[in-house]
mmCIF file with all atom_site columns, C-alpha atoms in Angstrom:
data_model
loop_
_atom_site.group_PDB
_atom_site.id
_atom_site.type_symbol
_atom_site.label_atom_id
_atom_site.label_alt_id
_atom_site.label_comp_id
_atom_site.label_asym_id
_atom_site.label_entity_id
_atom_site.label_seq_id
_atom_site.pdbx_PDB_ins_code
_atom_site.Cartn_x
_atom_site.Cartn_y
_atom_site.Cartn_z
_atom_site.occupancy
_atom_site.B_iso_or_equiv
_atom_site.pdbx_formal_charge
_atom_site.auth_seq_id
_atom_site.auth_comp_id
_atom_site.auth_asym_id
_atom_site.auth_atom_id
_atom_site.pdbx_PDB_model_num
ATOM 1   C CA . GLN T 1 1   ? 109.684 112.275 92.064  1.00 70.00 ? 1   GLN T CA 1
ATOM 2   C CA . LYS T 1 2   ? 108.982 108.607 92.688  1.00 80.00 ? 2   LYS T CA 1
ATOM 3   C CA . GLU T 1 3   ? 110.711 107.012 95.655  1.00 89.00 ? 3   GLU T CA 1
ATOM 4   C CA . VAL T 1 4   ? 111.905 104.154 93.450  1.00 93.00 ? 4   VAL T CA 1
ATOM 5   C CA . GLU T 1 5   ? 112.781 104.555 89.771  1.00 93.00 ? 5   GLU T CA 1
ATOM 6   C CA . GLN T 1 6   ? 113.209 101.675 87.356  1.00 94.00 ? 6   GLN T CA 1
ATOM 7   C CA . ASP T 1 7   ? 113.673 101.693 83.598  1.00 86.00 ? 7   ASP T CA 1
ATOM 8   C CA . PRO T 1 8   ? 110.613 99.965  82.085  1.00 82.00 ? 8   PRO T CA 1
ATOM 9   C CA . GLY T 1 9   ? 112.485 98.498  79.122  1.00 84.00 ? 9   GLY T CA 1
ATOM 10  C CA . PRO T 1 10  ? 111.796 96.300  77.310  1.00 91.00 ? 10  PRO T CA 1
ATOM 11  C CA . LEU T 1 11  ? 115.288 94.881  77.386  1.00 94.00 ? 11  LEU T CA 1
ATOM 12  C CA . SER T 1 12  ? 115.997 92.310  74.669  1.00 96.00 ? 12  SER T CA 1
ATOM 13  C CA . VAL T 1 13  ? 119.142 90.167  74.842  1.00 96.00 ? 13  VAL T CA 1
ATOM 14  C CA . PRO T 1 14  ? 120.381 86.970  73.162  1.00 97.00 ? 14  PRO T CA 1
ATOM 15  C CA . GLU T 1 15  ? 120.515 83.752  75.113  1.00 97.00 ? 15  GLU T CA 1
ATOM 16  C CA . GLY T 1 16  ? 123.694 83.467  77.164  1.00 97.00 ? 16  GLY T CA 1
ATOM 17  C CA . ALA T 1 17  ? 124.129 87.227  77.643  1.00 97.00 ? 17  ALA T CA 1
ATOM 18  C CA . ILE T 1 18  ? 124.772 88.904  80.962  1.00 97.00 ? 18  ILE T CA 1
ATOM 19  C CA . VAL T 1 19  ? 121.808 91.040  81.951  1.00 97.00 ? 19  VAL T CA 1
ATOM 20  C CA . SER T 1 20  ? 122.007 94.086  84.188  1.00 96.00 ? 20  SER T CA 1
ATOM 21  C CA . LEU T 1 21  ? 118.844 95.471  85.764  1.00 97.00 ? 21  LEU T CA 1
ATOM 22  C CA . ASN T 1 22  ? 118.916 98.587  87.899  1.00 96.00 ? 22  ASN T CA 1
ATOM 23  C CA . CYS T 1 23  ? 116.898 100.771 90.245  1.00 96.00 ? 23  CYS T CA 1
ATOM 24  C CA . THR T 1 24  ? 117.547 104.065 91.946  1.00 96.00 ? 24  THR T CA 1
ATOM 25  C CA . TYR T 1 25  ? 115.836 105.333 95.055  1.00 95.00 ? 25  TYR T CA 1
ATOM 26  C CA . SER T 1 26  ? 115.552 108.491 97.078  1.00 93.00 ? 26  SER T CA 1
ATOM 27  C CA . ASN T 1 27  ? 114.797 107.376 100.646 1.00 90.00 ? 27  ASN T CA 1
ATOM 28  C CA . SER T 1 28  ? 117.994 106.758 102.588 1.00 90.00 ? 28  SER T CA 1
ATOM 29  C CA . ALA T 1 29  ? 115.994 104.957 105.314 1.00 88.00 ? 29  ALA T CA 1
ATOM 30  C CA . PHE T 1 30  ? 115.476 101.850 103.180 1.00 91.00 ? 30  PHE T CA 1
ATOM 31  C CA . GLN T 1 31  ? 117.285 98.863  104.687 1.00 89.00 ? 31  GLN T CA 1
ATOM 32  C CA . TYR T 1 32  ? 116.044 95.842  102.736 1.00 91.00 ? 32  TYR T CA 1
ATOM 33  C CA . PHE T 1 33  ? 116.268 95.646  98.977  1.00 94.00 ? 33  PHE T CA 1
ATOM 34  C CA . MET T 1 34  ? 114.399 93.030  96.985  1.00 94.00 ? 34  MET T CA 1
ATOM 35  C CA . TRP T 1 35  ? 114.182 91.724  93.456  1.00 96.00 ? 35  TRP T CA 1
ATOM 36  C CA . TYR T 1 36  ? 111.072 89.971  92.186  1.00 96.00 ? 36  TYR T CA 1
ATOM 37  C CA . ARG T 1 37  ? 110.376 88.096  88.986  1.00 96.00 ? 37  ARG T CA 1
ATOM 38  C CA . GLN T 1 38  ? 106.875 88.246  87.561  1.00 95.00 ? 38  GLN T CA 1
ATOM 39  C CA . TYR T 1 39  ? 105.770 86.118  84.657  1.00 95.00 ? 39  TYR T CA 1
ATOM 40  C CA . SER T 1 40  ? 102.845 87.295  82.569  1.00 92.00 ? 40  SER T CA 1
ATOM 41  C CA . ARG T 1 41  ? 99.539  87.039  84.417  1.00 90.00 ? 41  ARG T CA 1
ATOM 42  C CA . LYS T 1 42  ? 101.193 85.666  87.547  1.00 92.00 ? 42  LYS T CA 1
ATOM 43  C CA . GLY T 1 43  ? 101.993 87.004  90.997  1.00 93.00 ? 43  GLY T CA 1
ATOM 44  C CA . PRO T 1 44  ? 105.471 88.326  91.852  1.00 94.00 ? 44  PRO T CA 1
ATOM 45  C CA . GLU T 1 45  ? 108.010 85.804  93.076  1.00 94.00 ? 45  GLU T CA 1
ATOM 46  C CA . LEU T 1 46  ? 110.809 86.895  95.395  1.00 93.00 ? 46  LEU T CA 1
ATOM 47  C CA . LEU T 1 47  ? 114.188 86.169  93.781  1.00 95.00 ? 47  LEU T CA 1
ATOM 48  C CA . MET T 1 48  ? 116.616 87.684  96.225  1.00 93.00 ? 48  MET T CA 1
ATOM 49  C CA . TYR T 1 49  ? 116.824 90.164  99.035  1.00 92.00 ? 49  TYR T CA 1
ATOM 50  C CA . THR T 1 50  ? 119.749 92.065  100.504 1.00 91.00 ? 50  THR T CA 1
ATOM 51  C CA . TYR T 1 51  ? 120.092 93.822  103.795 1.00 87.00 ? 51  TYR T CA 1
ATOM 52  C CA . SER T 1 52  ? 121.971 97.119  103.692 1.00 84.00 ? 52  SER T CA 1
ATOM 53  C CA . SER T 1 53  ? 124.898 97.423  101.284 1.00 83.00 ? 53  SER T CA 1
ATOM 54  C CA . GLY T 1 54  ? 126.923 94.752  99.558  1.00 85.00 ? 54  GLY T CA 1
ATOM 55  C CA . ASN T 1 55  ? 126.549 91.837  97.196  1.00 90.00 ? 55  ASN T CA 1
ATOM 56  C CA . LYS T 1 56  ? 124.592 88.630  97.347  1.00 93.00 ? 56  LYS T CA 1
ATOM 57  C CA . GLU T 1 57  ? 124.870 85.747  94.930  1.00 95.00 ? 57  GLU T CA 1
ATOM 58  C CA . ASP T 1 58  ? 122.450 82.904  94.237  1.00 93.00 ? 58  ASP T CA 1
ATOM 59  C CA . GLY T 1 59  ? 123.278 80.709  91.287  1.00 96.00 ? 59  GLY T CA 1
ATOM 60  C CA . ARG T 1 60  ? 123.169 82.810  88.126  1.00 97.00 ? 60  ARG T CA 1
ATOM 61  C CA . PHE T 1 61  ? 121.799 85.831  89.980  1.00 97.00 ? 61  PHE T CA 1
ATOM 62  C CA . THR T 1 62  ? 123.777 88.521  91.810  1.00 97.00 ? 62  THR T CA 1
ATOM 63  C CA . ALA T 1 63  ? 122.233 91.436  93.667  1.00 96.00 ? 63  ALA T CA 1
ATOM 64  C CA . GLN T 1 64  ? 124.239 94.539  94.496  1.00 96.00 ? 64  GLN T CA 1
ATOM 65  C CA . VAL T 1 65  ? 123.337 97.452  96.738  1.00 95.00 ? 65  VAL T CA 1
ATOM 66  C CA . ASP T 1 66  ? 125.224 100.750 96.818  1.00 93.00 ? 66  ASP T CA 1
ATOM 67  C CA . LYS T 1 67  ? 123.581 102.828 99.539  1.00 91.00 ? 67  LYS T CA 1
ATOM 68  C CA . SER T 1 68  ? 125.952 105.740 99.043  1.00 91.00 ? 68  SER T CA 1
ATOM 69  C CA . SER T 1 69  ? 124.676 106.140 95.485  1.00 93.00 ? 69  SER T CA 1
ATOM 70  C CA . LYS T 1 70  ? 121.132 104.921 96.275  1.00 93.00 ? 70  LYS T CA 1
ATOM 71  C CA . TYR T 1 71  ? 121.475 102.411 93.472  1.00 94.00 ? 71  TYR T CA 1
ATOM 72  C CA . ILE T 1 72  ? 120.735 98.698  93.298  1.00 96.00 ? 72  ILE T CA 1
ATOM 73  C CA . SER T 1 73  ? 121.399 96.165  90.570  1.00 96.00 ? 73  SER T CA 1
ATOM 74  C CA . LEU T 1 74  ? 120.492 92.618  89.619  1.00 97.00 ? 74  LEU T CA 1
ATOM 75  C CA . PHE T 1 75  ? 122.819 90.711  87.318  1.00 97.00 ? 75  PHE T CA 1
ATOM 76  C CA . ILE T 1 76  ? 121.753 87.571  85.501  1.00 97.00 ? 76  ILE T CA 1
ATOM 77  C CA . ARG T 1 77  ? 124.555 85.455  84.049  1.00 97.00 ? 77  ARG T CA 1
ATOM 78  C CA . ASP T 1 78  ? 124.089 83.019  81.181  1.00 97.00 ? 78  ASP T CA 1
ATOM 79  C CA . SER T 1 79  ? 120.557 84.297  80.596  1.00 97.00 ? 79  SER T CA 1
ATOM 80  C CA . GLN T 1 80  ? 117.979 81.770  79.414  1.00 97.00 ? 80  GLN T CA 1
ATOM 81  C CA . PRO T 1 81  ? 114.699 82.193  77.509  1.00 97.00 ? 81  PRO T CA 1
ATOM 82  C CA . SER T 1 82  ? 112.970 81.081  80.719  1.00 97.00 ? 82  SER T CA 1
ATOM 83  C CA . ASP T 1 83  ? 114.313 84.266  82.349  1.00 97.00 ? 83  ASP T CA 1
ATOM 84  C CA . SER T 1 84  ? 111.985 86.296  80.113  1.00 97.00 ? 84  SER T CA 1
ATOM 85  C CA . ALA T 1 85  ? 109.715 88.113  82.560  1.00 96.00 ? 85  ALA T CA 1
ATOM 86  C CA . THR T 1 86  ? 109.213 91.441  84.267  1.00 95.00 ? 86  THR T CA 1
ATOM 87  C CA . TYR T 1 87  ? 111.677 92.146  87.065  1.00 97.00 ? 87  TYR T CA 1
ATOM 88  C CA . LEU T 1 88  ? 110.563 94.383  89.904  1.00 96.00 ? 88  LEU T CA 1
ATOM 89  C CA . CYS T 1 89  ? 112.778 95.959  92.495  1.00 96.00 ? 89  CYS T CA 1
ATOM 90  C CA . ALA T 1 90  ? 111.341 96.855  95.872  1.00 95.00 ? 90  ALA T CA 1
ATOM 91  C CA . MET T 1 91  ? 112.491 98.430  99.098  1.00 93.00 ? 91  MET T CA 1
ATOM 92  C CA . ASP T 1 92  ? 111.312 98.080  102.646 1.00 88.00 ? 92  ASP T CA 1
ATOM 93  C CA . SER T 1 93  ? 109.954 101.024 104.594 1.00 77.00 ? 93  SER T CA 1
ATOM 94  C CA . SER T 1 94  ? 108.536 100.023 107.978 1.00 77.00 ? 94  SER T CA 1
ATOM 95  C CA . TYR T 1 95  ? 106.531 96.944  106.990 1.00 75.00 ? 95  TYR T CA 1
ATOM 96  C CA . LYS T 1 96  ? 105.683 98.457  103.633 1.00 82.00 ? 96  LYS T CA 1
ATOM 97  C CA . LEU T 1 97  ? 107.251 97.582  100.322 1.00 88.00 ? 97  LEU T CA 1
ATOM 98  C CA . ILE T 1 98  ? 107.810 100.333 97.777  1.00 91.00 ? 98  ILE T CA 1
ATOM 99  C CA . PHE T 1 99  ? 108.055 98.867  94.279  1.00 94.00 ? 99  PHE T CA 1
ATOM 100 C CA . GLY T 1 100 ? 109.662 100.080 91.112  1.00 94.00 ? 100 GLY T CA 1
ATOM 101 C CA . SER T 1 101 ? 107.569 99.969  87.955  1.00 93.00 ? 101 SER T CA 1
ATOM 102 C CA . GLY T 1 102 ? 109.364 96.878  86.631  1.00 94.00 ? 102 GLY T CA 1
ATOM 103 C CA . THR T 1 103 ? 111.664 96.122  83.687  1.00 95.00 ? 103 THR T CA 1
ATOM 104 C CA . ARG T 1 104 ? 110.486 93.749  80.969  1.00 94.00 ? 104 ARG T CA 1
ATOM 105 C CA . LEU T 1 105 ? 113.221 91.339  79.921  1.00 96.00 ? 105 LEU T CA 1
ATOM 106 C CA . LEU T 1 106 ? 113.137 89.229  76.770  1.00 97.00 ? 106 LEU T CA 1
ATOM 107 C CA . VAL T 1 107 ? 115.847 86.614  76.253  1.00 97.00 ? 107 VAL T CA 1
ATOM 108 C CA . ARG T 1 108 ? 115.948 85.544  72.614  1.00 97.00 ? 108 ARG T CA 1
ATOM 109 C CA . PRO T 1 109 ? 116.878 81.895  71.845  1.00 95.00 ? 109 PRO T CA 1
ATOM 110 C CA . ASN E 2 1   ? 102.340 81.311  95.319  1.00 49.00 ? 1   ASN E CA 1
ATOM 111 C CA . ALA E 2 2   ? 102.506 78.481  97.774  1.00 53.00 ? 2   ALA E CA 1
ATOM 112 C CA . GLY E 2 3   ? 99.804  78.643  100.409 1.00 90.00 ? 3   GLY E CA 1
ATOM 113 C CA . VAL E 2 4   ? 98.201  81.935  99.301  1.00 95.00 ? 4   VAL E CA 1
ATOM 114 C CA . THR E 2 5   ? 94.899  81.812  97.465  1.00 95.00 ? 5   THR E CA 1
ATOM 115 C CA . GLN E 2 6   ? 92.765  84.636  96.132  1.00 97.00 ? 6   GLN E CA 1
ATOM 116 C CA . THR E 2 7   ? 89.060  84.555  95.372  1.00 96.00 ? 7   THR E CA 1
ATOM 117 C CA . PRO E 2 8   ? 87.752  85.343  92.801  1.00 97.00 ? 8   PRO E CA 1
ATOM 118 C CA . LYS E 2 9   ? 90.321  85.171  89.992  1.00 96.00 ? 9   LYS E CA 1
ATOM 119 C CA . PHE E 2 10  ? 88.334  87.448  87.681  1.00 96.00 ? 10  PHE E CA 1
ATOM 120 C CA . ARG E 2 11  ? 85.432  89.817  88.140  1.00 96.00 ? 11  ARG E CA 1
ATOM 121 C CA . VAL E 2 12  ? 83.587  92.438  86.119  1.00 97.00 ? 12  VAL E CA 1
ATOM 122 C CA . LEU E 2 13  ? 81.613  95.067  88.021  1.00 96.00 ? 13  LEU E CA 1
ATOM 123 C CA . LYS E 2 14  ? 79.469  97.981  87.042  1.00 97.00 ? 14  LYS E CA 1
ATOM 124 C CA . THR E 2 15  ? 80.187  101.400 88.493  1.00 97.00 ? 15  THR E CA 1
ATOM 125 C CA . GLY E 2 16  ? 78.666  101.692 91.943  1.00 97.00 ? 16  GLY E CA 1
ATOM 126 C CA . GLN E 2 17  ? 78.517  97.964  92.672  1.00 97.00 ? 17  GLN E CA 1
ATOM 127 C CA . SER E 2 18  ? 80.272  96.498  95.678  1.00 96.00 ? 18  SER E CA 1
ATOM 128 C CA . MET E 2 19  ? 82.372  93.399  96.123  1.00 96.00 ? 19  MET E CA 1
ATOM 129 C CA . THR E 2 20  ? 84.788  91.686  98.479  1.00 97.00 ? 20  THR E CA 1
ATOM 130 C CA . LEU E 2 21  ? 88.064  90.036  97.535  1.00 97.00 ? 21  LEU E CA 1
ATOM 131 C CA . LEU E 2 22  ? 89.266  87.224  99.766  1.00 97.00 ? 22  LEU E CA 1
ATOM 132 C CA . CYS E 2 23  ? 92.861  86.325  100.496 1.00 97.00 ? 23  CYS E CA 1
ATOM 133 C CA . ALA E 2 24  ? 93.471  83.114  102.418 1.00 97.00 ? 24  ALA E CA 1
ATOM 134 C CA . GLN E 2 25  ? 96.744  81.663  103.694 1.00 96.00 ? 25  GLN E CA 1
ATOM 135 C CA . ASP E 2 26  ? 97.588  78.438  105.462 1.00 94.00 ? 26  ASP E CA 1
ATOM 136 C CA . MET E 2 27  ? 101.108 79.314  106.636 1.00 92.00 ? 27  MET E CA 1
ATOM 137 C CA . ASN E 2 28  ? 100.174 80.998  109.918 1.00 92.00 ? 28  ASN E CA 1
ATOM 138 C CA . HIS E 2 29  ? 101.821 84.214  108.731 1.00 93.00 ? 29  HIS E CA 1
ATOM 139 C CA . GLU E 2 30  ? 101.312 87.338  110.808 1.00 92.00 ? 30  GLU E CA 1
ATOM 140 C CA . TYR E 2 31  ? 101.620 89.887  108.033 1.00 93.00 ? 31  TYR E CA 1
ATOM 141 C CA . MET E 2 32  ? 99.218  90.210  105.151 1.00 95.00 ? 32  MET E CA 1
ATOM 142 C CA . TYR E 2 33  ? 98.793  92.950  102.583 1.00 95.00 ? 33  TYR E CA 1
ATOM 143 C CA . TRP E 2 34  ? 96.854  94.010  99.534  1.00 97.00 ? 34  TRP E CA 1
ATOM 144 C CA . TYR E 2 35  ? 98.491  95.606  96.498  1.00 97.00 ? 35  TYR E CA 1
ATOM 145 C CA . ARG E 2 36  ? 97.163  96.802  93.173  1.00 97.00 ? 36  ARG E CA 1
ATOM 146 C CA . GLN E 2 37  ? 99.111  96.692  89.938  1.00 96.00 ? 37  GLN E CA 1
ATOM 147 C CA . ASP E 2 38  ? 98.260  98.862  86.958  1.00 94.00 ? 38  ASP E CA 1
ATOM 148 C CA . PRO E 2 39  ? 99.821  98.644  83.469  1.00 86.00 ? 39  PRO E CA 1
ATOM 149 C CA . GLY E 2 40  ? 103.379 99.948  83.411  1.00 78.00 ? 40  GLY E CA 1
ATOM 150 C CA . MET E 2 41  ? 103.414 100.414 87.143  1.00 81.00 ? 41  MET E CA 1
ATOM 151 C CA . GLY E 2 42  ? 104.748 98.463  90.012  1.00 86.00 ? 42  GLY E CA 1
ATOM 152 C CA . LEU E 2 43  ? 102.659 97.259  92.893  1.00 93.00 ? 43  LEU E CA 1
ATOM 153 C CA . ARG E 2 44  ? 101.139 99.898  95.150  1.00 95.00 ? 44  ARG E CA 1
ATOM 154 C CA . LEU E 2 45  ? 100.134 99.101  98.701  1.00 94.00 ? 45  LEU E CA 1
ATOM 155 C CA . ILE E 2 46  ? 96.445  99.554  99.501  1.00 97.00 ? 46  ILE E CA 1
ATOM 156 C CA . HIS E 2 47  ? 96.138  98.245  103.074 1.00 96.00 ? 47  HIS E CA 1
ATOM 157 C CA . TYR E 2 48  ? 98.089  95.908  105.270 1.00 94.00 ? 48  TYR E CA 1
ATOM 158 C CA . SER E 2 49  ? 97.786  93.984  108.532 1.00 94.00 ? 49  SER E CA 1
ATOM 159 C CA . VAL E 2 50  ? 100.457 93.109  111.073 1.00 92.00 ? 50  VAL E CA 1
ATOM 160 C CA . GLY E 2 51  ? 98.263  90.596  112.887 1.00 92.00 ? 51  GLY E CA 1
ATOM 161 C CA . GLU E 2 52  ? 94.758  89.313  113.519 1.00 93.00 ? 52  GLU E CA 1
ATOM 162 C CA . GLY E 2 53  ? 92.367  92.156  114.240 1.00 93.00 ? 53  GLY E CA 1
ATOM 163 C CA . THR E 2 54  ? 94.738  94.874  112.986 1.00 94.00 ? 54  THR E CA 1
ATOM 164 C CA . THR E 2 55  ? 94.708  96.854  109.755 1.00 96.00 ? 55  THR E CA 1
ATOM 165 C CA . ALA E 2 56  ? 96.511  99.938  108.481 1.00 95.00 ? 56  ALA E CA 1
ATOM 166 C CA . LYS E 2 57  ? 96.423  102.178 105.439 1.00 95.00 ? 57  LYS E CA 1
ATOM 167 C CA . GLY E 2 58  ? 98.989  101.937 102.718 1.00 93.00 ? 58  GLY E CA 1
ATOM 168 C CA . GLU E 2 59  ? 99.847  104.210 99.830  1.00 90.00 ? 59  GLU E CA 1
ATOM 169 C CA . VAL E 2 60  ? 96.483  104.163 97.980  1.00 95.00 ? 60  VAL E CA 1
ATOM 170 C CA . PRO E 2 61  ? 93.712  103.301 100.497 1.00 96.00 ? 61  PRO E CA 1
ATOM 171 C CA . ASP E 2 62  ? 90.895  105.553 99.231  1.00 96.00 ? 62  ASP E CA 1
ATOM 172 C CA . GLY E 2 63  ? 87.804  103.655 98.085  1.00 96.00 ? 63  GLY E CA 1
ATOM 173 C CA . TYR E 2 64  ? 88.831  100.420 99.832  1.00 97.00 ? 64  TYR E CA 1
ATOM 174 C CA . ASN E 2 65  ? 88.201  98.873  103.224 1.00 97.00 ? 65  ASN E CA 1
ATOM 175 C CA . VAL E 2 66  ? 89.745  95.788  104.794 1.00 97.00 ? 66  VAL E CA 1
ATOM 176 C CA . SER E 2 67  ? 89.190  93.394  107.631 1.00 97.00 ? 67  SER E CA 1
ATOM 177 C CA . ARG E 2 68  ? 91.251  90.689  109.286 1.00 96.00 ? 68  ARG E CA 1
ATOM 178 C CA . LEU E 2 69  ? 88.902  88.973  111.698 1.00 93.00 ? 69  LEU E CA 1
ATOM 179 C CA . LYS E 2 70  ? 90.747  85.669  111.354 1.00 95.00 ? 70  LYS E CA 1
ATOM 180 C CA . LYS E 2 71  ? 94.507  85.325  111.094 1.00 94.00 ? 71  LYS E CA 1
ATOM 181 C CA . GLN E 2 72  ? 94.331  83.284  107.912 1.00 96.00 ? 72  GLN E CA 1
ATOM 182 C CA . ASN E 2 73  ? 92.041  85.632  105.982 1.00 97.00 ? 73  ASN E CA 1
ATOM 183 C CA . PHE E 2 74  ? 92.414  89.204  104.763 1.00 98.00 ? 74  PHE E CA 1
ATOM 184 C CA . LEU E 2 75  ? 89.417  90.727  103.008 1.00 98.00 ? 75  LEU E CA 1
ATOM 185 C CA . LEU E 2 76  ? 89.479  93.726  100.685 1.00 98.00 ? 76  LEU E CA 1
ATOM 186 C CA . GLY E 2 77  ? 86.182  95.508  100.088 1.00 97.00 ? 77  GLY E CA 1
ATOM 187 C CA . LEU E 2 78  ? 85.067  97.947  97.434  1.00 96.00 ? 78  LEU E CA 1
ATOM 188 C CA . GLU E 2 79  ? 81.892  99.672  98.631  1.00 92.00 ? 79  GLU E CA 1
ATOM 189 C CA . SER E 2 80  ? 81.128  101.595 95.441  1.00 96.00 ? 80  SER E CA 1
ATOM 190 C CA . ALA E 2 81  ? 83.344  100.514 92.565  1.00 96.00 ? 81  ALA E CA 1
ATOM 191 C CA . ALA E 2 82  ? 84.739  103.108 90.158  1.00 97.00 ? 82  ALA E CA 1
ATOM 192 C CA . PRO E 2 83  ? 86.445  102.611 86.767  1.00 97.00 ? 83  PRO E CA 1
ATOM 193 C CA . SER E 2 84  ? 89.685  103.864 88.353  1.00 96.00 ? 84  SER E CA 1
ATOM 194 C CA . GLN E 2 85  ? 89.676  100.699 90.451  1.00 97.00 ? 85  GLN E CA 1
ATOM 195 C CA . THR E 2 86  ? 90.111  98.530  87.381  1.00 97.00 ? 86  THR E CA 1
ATOM 196 C CA . SER E 2 87  ? 93.343  96.743  88.187  1.00 97.00 ? 87  SER E CA 1
ATOM 197 C CA . VAL E 2 88  ? 94.999  93.492  89.147  1.00 97.00 ? 88  VAL E CA 1
ATOM 198 C CA . TYR E 2 89  ? 94.944  92.955  92.897  1.00 98.00 ? 89  TYR E CA 1
ATOM 199 C CA . PHE E 2 90  ? 97.610  90.900  94.661  1.00 97.00 ? 90  PHE E CA 1
ATOM 200 C CA . CYS E 2 91  ? 97.559  89.638  98.191  1.00 97.00 ? 91  CYS E CA 1
ATOM 201 C CA . GLY E 2 92  ? 100.777 88.859  99.984  1.00 94.00 ? 92  GLY E CA 1
ATOM 202 C CA . THR E 2 93  ? 101.864 87.322  103.257 1.00 94.00 ? 93  THR E CA 1
ATOM 203 C CA . GLN E 2 94  ? 105.018 87.406  105.311 1.00 91.00 ? 94  GLN E CA 1
ATOM 204 C CA . GLY E 2 95  ? 106.192 85.333  108.229 1.00 86.00 ? 95  GLY E CA 1
ATOM 205 C CA . ALA E 2 96  ? 107.002 86.280  111.796 1.00 77.00 ? 96  ALA E CA 1
ATOM 206 C CA . GLY E 2 97  ? 109.658 88.908  112.305 1.00 75.00 ? 97  GLY E CA 1
ATOM 207 C CA . TRP E 2 98  ? 108.959 90.320  108.839 1.00 74.00 ? 98  TRP E CA 1
ATOM 208 C CA . SER E 2 99  ? 111.160 87.577  107.416 1.00 77.00 ? 99  SER E CA 1
ATOM 209 C CA . TYR E 2 100 ? 111.802 87.767  103.714 1.00 82.00 ? 100 TYR E CA 1
ATOM 210 C CA . ASP E 2 101 ? 112.644 84.084  103.774 1.00 82.00 ? 101 ASP E CA 1
ATOM 211 C CA . GLU E 2 102 ? 108.895 83.567  104.110 1.00 86.00 ? 102 GLU E CA 1
ATOM 212 C CA . GLN E 2 103 ? 107.185 85.919  101.743 1.00 89.00 ? 103 GLN E CA 1
ATOM 213 C CA . PHE E 2 104 ? 104.619 84.926  99.170  1.00 92.00 ? 104 PHE E CA 1
ATOM 214 C CA . PHE E 2 105 ? 102.155 86.549  96.811  1.00 94.00 ? 105 PHE E CA 1
ATOM 215 C CA . GLY E 2 106 ? 98.890  85.145  95.586  1.00 95.00 ? 106 GLY E CA 1
ATOM 216 C CA . PRO E 2 107 ? 98.042  84.637  91.904  1.00 95.00 ? 107 PRO E CA 1
ATOM 217 C CA . GLY E 2 108 ? 96.031  87.850  91.634  1.00 96.00 ? 108 GLY E CA 1
ATOM 218 C CA . THR E 2 109 ? 92.456  88.958  91.007  1.00 97.00 ? 109 THR E CA 1
ATOM 219 C CA . ARG E 2 110 ? 91.723  90.762  87.754  1.00 97.00 ? 110 ARG E CA 1
ATOM 220 C CA . LEU E 2 111 ? 88.975  93.314  88.304  1.00 97.00 ? 111 LEU E CA 1
ATOM 221 C CA . THR E 2 112 ? 87.294  95.366  85.605  1.00 97.00 ? 112 THR E CA 1
ATOM 222 C CA . VAL E 2 113 ? 84.888  98.137  86.520  1.00 97.00 ? 113 VAL E CA 1
ATOM 223 C CA . LEU E 2 114 ? 82.699  99.327  83.662  1.00 96.00 ? 114 LEU E CA 1
#
């Protein structure tokens, strides 16, 4: 079993939709939870990070962490075609990031 | 990708050849790391460094060596390349205190081993 599981998609939504991206994990020691956006043939870009449980909002993006369920989510409101990318979740384990496999998102105009 | 550069951007090797990938940063970050990304998979940690002169193994270190003789550079070496090492390699850096407010990845090196 992988430490971090993420549905690969692809996820296709119309412009303006609310997008929900999710990851589950098995290691209860994880404390930091990250979401990255990766455009094709580019390096990952950190979108948001959360420490421990709770919510964090940044513009159209909201990250949620439920440590009791070992489940994290990223919500994108009013999705735009420019949001089309692969979204990677990652978790921190003693200076090492453990990544999910990524979810491809396509926002149709 | 601000402040993190990777050299080269592309490379094709034959099985058994050697090469070195260079990651350079100008942000004075303590932490540097090398990841590989294969199709349909997330990034997997190869080696990392928590400061000048230090290195440590990550999740998939076999077949790779690293060095961090200078704080701003982190080198990844392949002594005898194998087709299984065909991948996209990303270097990353992180600021003091393992701050996620200062974390960046380079643009990647696409390596093909024939």
